[in-house]
């Protein structure tokens, strides 16, 4: 098997195994690291943890840009290209950036709304769902920052976002424990109403992303994130209905715990990258 390091001339298609690459945060780090690499074309397979790069010159030059990211990148193979590979799907970076800004604004606004409503309604479910909105906003904001300023700024932003999410998730779990111990009376109708508003917001996000979901892995992942958020919103609404039907607080405490744990796990993944 030939490698780009042994045969530096011409164009090559190199395949890299990247064990720690499984979400858009890692993809954005890699895109930023390889920005400026002459003639590079990137194809990401997040589920398979692989990256294919069409490039000029030695594969070692690509690997040297990937290794500082500490994602465990390894060169699997590198083959000479006798003709260009299939054209990548056309994307409109400016349009994608506009969509990401809209997603950031929607999620940031709903974070504030749900957090305030959750406190007023004594609902840990709403408060935890607000953290989920914040987590998504952090992902979109970090992606936009990477486009504007590069990998170093993205790593710093991701670190701040990760620690912020972790702190808020832990506070949410403490709040769940406090309300479980001292008791709470969640306002079920407010839970369902704000949960429905959050559902509408996430459906709007899905509609915004839909036209770009095939344009790149990061947009596909954003679509998946919003789809998962819809499930969380439905969980809050169902919990509110159960609170209304039973008069008990445990459905709210349960959904609050589940969402907070999900956000905490996401924060750990972000911090692991930095």
Coordinates of C-alpha atoms in Angstrom, one line a residue:
X1 CA 0.0 0.0 0.0
X2 CA 1.4 3.4 -1.0
X3 CA 1.3 6.3 1.4
X4 CA 1.4 10.0 0.8
X5 CA 4.6 10.3 3.0
X6 CA 6.4 7.9 0.6
X7 CA 5.0 9.4 -2.6
X8 CA 4.5 13.1 -1.9
X9 CA 3.7 14.2 -5.5
X10 CA 0.3 14.4 -7.1
X11 CA -3.1 14.1 -5.4
X12 CA -4.0 11.5 -2.8
X13 CA -7.0 10.2 -1.0
X14 CA -6.1 9.5 2.6
X15 CA -8.3 7.8 5.1
X16 CA -7.8 8.5 8.8
X17 CA -9.2 6.8 11.8
X18 CA -10.3 9.4 14.4
X19 CA -11.6 7.4 17.5
X20 CA -12.8 10.5 19.4
X21 CA -14.7 12.0 16.5
X22 CA -18.4 11.4 17.1
X23 CA -20.2 14.8 17.1
X24 CA -20.2 18.1 15.3
X25 CA -17.8 19.7 17.8
X26 CA -15.0 17.4 16.7
X27 CA -15.9 17.9 13.0
X28 CA -15.6 21.6 13.4
X29 CA -12.3 21.3 15.2
X30 CA -11.0 19.2 12.3
X31 CA -12.4 21.6 9.6
X32 CA -10.7 24.5 11.3
X33 CA -7.4 22.6 11.7
X34 CA -7.4 21.7 8.0
X35 CA -8.5 25.1 6.7
X36 CA -5.9 26.4 4.3
X37 CA -4.6 22.9 3.3
X38 CA -4.1 23.3 -0.4
X39 CA -6.8 21.6 -2.5
X40 CA -8.2 19.6 0.4
X41 CA -11.7 18.0 0.2
X42 CA -13.1 16.4 3.4
X43 CA -15.6 13.6 3.9
X44 CA -16.7 12.8 7.4
X45 CA -18.2 9.6 8.7
X46 CA -19.0 10.4 12.3
X47 CA -20.6 7.0 13.1
X48 CA -17.6 5.2 11.6
X49 CA -15.1 7.6 13.2
X50 CA -13.3 8.0 9.9
X51 CA -12.2 11.0 7.8
X52 CA -11.3 10.9 4.1
X53 CA -9.2 13.7 2.8
X54 CA -8.4 14.3 -0.8
X55 CA -5.2 16.4 -0.8
X56 CA -2.0 17.4 -2.6
X57 CA 1.3 16.4 -1.1
X58 CA 2.2 14.0 1.7
X59 CA -0.4 12.5 4.0
X60 CA 1.9 13.3 6.9
X61 CA 1.2 17.0 6.4
X62 CA -2.5 16.3 7.0
X63 CA -1.8 14.1 10.0
X64 CA 0.5 16.7 11.5
X65 CA -2.5 19.1 11.5
X66 CA -4.8 16.5 13.1
X67 CA -2.6 15.2 15.9
X68 CA -2.6 18.4 18.0
X69 CA -6.4 18.1 18.3
X70 CA -5.8 15.0 20.5
X71 CA -8.6 13.0 18.9
X72 CA -6.4 10.0 18.3
X73 CA -6.1 10.5 14.6
X74 CA -4.3 7.7 12.7
X75 CA -3.6 7.3 9.0
X76 CA -5.2 4.1 7.7
X77 CA -4.2 4.3 4.1
X78 CA -3.4 6.8 1.3
X79 CA -3.9 6.0 -2.4
X80 CA -2.9 8.0 -5.4
X81 CA -5.7 9.6 -7.4
X82 CA -5.6 9.1 -11.2
X83 CA -8.7 11.2 -11.6
X84 CA -10.9 13.4 -9.3
X85 CA -13.3 11.6 -7.1
X86 CA -17.0 12.2 -7.2
X87 CA -18.0 15.8 -6.6
X88 CA -19.1 16.6 -3.1
X89 CA -22.6 17.9 -2.5
X90 CA -22.8 21.6 -3.1
X91 CA -23.2 23.7 -0.1
X92 CA -23.8 27.4 0.6
X93 CA -21.6 28.3 3.6
X94 CA -23.2 31.7 3.9
X95 CA -26.7 30.2 4.0
X96 CA -25.6 27.6 6.5
X97 CA -24.1 30.3 8.7
X98 CA -27.4 32.2 8.6
X99 CA -29.3 29.1 9.6
X100 CA -26.8 28.5 12.5
X101 CA -27.3 32.1 13.7
X102 CA -31.1 31.6 13.7
X103 CA -30.7 28.3 15.6
X104 CA -28.4 30.0 18.1
X105 CA -30.9 32.9 18.6
X106 CA -33.9 30.5 19.0
X107 CA -32.1 28.2 21.5
X108 CA -30.7 31.1 23.5
X109 CA -34.1 32.8 23.8
X110 CA -35.8 29.6 24.8
X111 CA -33.1 28.9 27.4
X112 CA -34.0 32.2 29.1
X113 CA -37.8 31.6 28.8
X114 CA -37.7 28.0 30.0
X115 CA -35.3 28.7 32.9
X116 CA -37.5 31.6 34.2
X117 CA -40.7 29.6 33.7
X118 CA -39.2 26.6 35.3
X119 CA -38.3 28.5 38.4
X120 CA -41.7 30.1 38.6
X121 CA -43.5 26.8 38.0
X122 CA -41.3 24.9 40.4
X123 CA -40.5 22.6 37.5
X124 CA -37.2 20.8 37.3
X125 CA -38.2 19.4 34.0
X126 CA -38.5 22.9 32.4
X127 CA -35.3 24.0 34.0
X128 CA -33.4 21.0 32.7
X129 CA -34.9 21.4 29.3
X130 CA -33.6 25.0 29.4
X131 CA -30.1 23.6 29.9
X132 CA -30.6 21.4 26.9
X133 CA -31.4 24.5 24.9
X134 CA -28.3 26.1 26.2
X135 CA -26.2 23.1 25.2
X136 CA -27.5 23.3 21.7
X137 CA -26.9 27.1 21.6
X138 CA -23.3 26.5 22.7
X139 CA -22.7 24.0 19.9
X140 CA -24.1 26.4 17.2
X141 CA -22.1 29.3 18.7
X142 CA -18.9 27.3 18.8
X143 CA -19.4 26.3 15.2
X144 CA -19.8 29.9 14.1
X145 CA -16.8 31.0 16.1
X146 CA -14.7 28.4 14.5
X147 CA -15.7 29.6 11.0
X148 CA -14.7 33.2 12.0
X149 CA -11.6 32.7 14.1
X150 CA -10.2 29.2 13.7
X151 CA -9.4 26.2 15.9
X152 CA -7.7 28.0 18.9
X153 CA -10.7 30.3 19.5
X154 CA -13.1 27.3 19.1
X155 CA -11.2 25.3 21.7
X156 CA -11.4 28.2 24.2
X157 CA -15.1 28.7 23.4
X158 CA -15.8 25.0 23.7
X159 CA -14.0 24.9 27.1
X160 CA -16.1 27.7 28.5
X161 CA -19.3 26.2 27.1
X162 CA -18.5 22.8 28.5
X163 CA -17.8 24.0 32.0
X164 CA -20.9 26.2 31.9
X165 CA -23.1 23.3 30.9
X166 CA -21.5 21.0 33.4
X167 CA -22.0 23.5 36.2
X168 CA -25.7 24.2 35.3
X169 CA -26.4 20.5 34.9
X170 CA -25.0 19.8 38.4
X171 CA -27.1 22.7 39.8
X172 CA -30.2 21.2 38.1
X173 CA -29.5 17.8 39.7
X174 CA -29.0 19.6 43.1
X175 CA -32.3 21.4 42.5
X176 CA -34.0 18.0 41.7
X177 CA -32.6 16.6 45.0
X178 CA -33.7 19.7 46.9
X179 CA -37.2 19.6 45.6
X180 CA -37.4 15.8 46.1
X181 CA -36.4 16.3 49.8
X182 CA -38.3 19.4 50.7
X183 CA -41.2 18.8 48.3
X184 CA -42.5 20.9 45.4
X185 CA -45.7 21.7 43.7
X186 CA -45.1 21.9 40.0
X187 CA -47.6 24.1 38.0
X188 CA -48.6 21.5 35.5
X189 CA -50.5 23.8 33.1
X190 CA -47.5 26.1 32.9
X191 CA -45.2 23.1 32.4
X192 CA -47.3 22.0 29.4
X193 CA -47.7 25.5 28.0
X194 CA -44.0 26.3 28.0
X195 CA -43.1 22.8 26.9
X196 CA -45.4 23.3 24.0
X197 CA -43.8 26.6 23.2
X198 CA -40.4 24.9 23.3
X199 CA -41.8 22.2 21.0
X200 CA -42.9 24.9 18.5
X201 CA -39.4 26.5 18.7
X202 CA -37.7 23.2 18.0
X203 CA -40.0 22.3 15.1
X204 CA -39.1 25.7 13.6
X205 CA -35.4 24.7 14.0
X206 CA -36.1 21.5 12.2
X207 CA -37.8 23.4 9.3
X208 CA -34.8 25.8 9.1
X209 CA -32.3 22.9 9.0
X210 CA -34.3 20.7 6.6
X211 CA -33.1 22.3 3.4
X212 CA -29.5 22.0 4.5
X213 CA -29.6 18.6 6.2
X214 CA -27.8 16.9 3.2
X215 CA -25.3 19.7 2.7
X216 CA -22.8 18.5 5.4
X217 CA -22.4 16.3 8.4
X218 CA -22.5 19.3 10.8
X219 CA -25.9 20.3 9.4
X220 CA -27.2 16.7 9.5
X221 CA -26.1 16.5 13.1
X222 CA -27.9 19.8 13.9
X223 CA -31.0 18.3 12.4
X224 CA -30.6 15.2 14.7
X225 CA -30.0 17.5 17.7
X226 CA -33.3 19.4 17.1
X227 CA -35.2 16.1 16.5
X228 CA -33.9 14.9 19.9
X229 CA -34.9 18.1 21.5
X230 CA -38.5 17.6 20.2
X231 CA -38.5 14.3 22.2
X232 CA -37.3 16.2 25.3
X233 CA -40.1 18.8 24.8
X234 CA -42.7 16.0 24.5
X235 CA -41.3 14.5 27.7
X236 CA -41.8 17.7 29.6
X237 CA -45.4 18.0 28.2
X238 CA -46.2 14.4 29.2
X239 CA -44.7 15.0 32.6
X240 CA -46.9 18.0 33.1
X241 CA -49.9 16.0 32.1
X242 CA -49.0 13.3 34.6
X243 CA -48.5 15.9 37.3
X244 CA -52.0 17.2 36.5
X245 CA -53.5 13.8 36.5
X246 CA -51.8 12.4 39.7
X247 CA -51.2 15.5 41.7
X248 CA -47.7 14.2 42.4
X249 CA -44.3 15.8 41.6
X250 CA -42.4 12.7 40.7
X251 CA -43.0 12.9 36.9
X252 CA -41.4 16.4 36.9
X253 CA -38.5 15.2 39.0
X254 CA -38.0 12.2 36.7
X255 CA -37.9 14.2 33.5
X256 CA -35.7 16.8 35.1
X257 CA -33.2 14.2 36.2
X258 CA -33.1 12.5 32.7
X259 CA -32.5 15.8 30.8
X260 CA -29.9 17.1 33.3
X261 CA -27.9 13.8 33.0
X262 CA -28.0 14.1 29.2
X263 CA -26.7 17.6 29.3
X264 CA -24.0 16.7 31.8
X265 CA -22.8 13.9 29.6
X266 CA -22.7 16.3 26.6
X267 CA -20.6 18.7 28.7
X268 CA -18.1 15.9 29.5
X269 CA -17.8 15.1 25.8
X270 CA -17.1 18.8 25.0
X271 CA -14.5 19.1 27.7
X272 CA -12.8 15.9 26.6
X273 CA -12.0 17.6 23.4
X274 CA -10.2 20.6 25.0

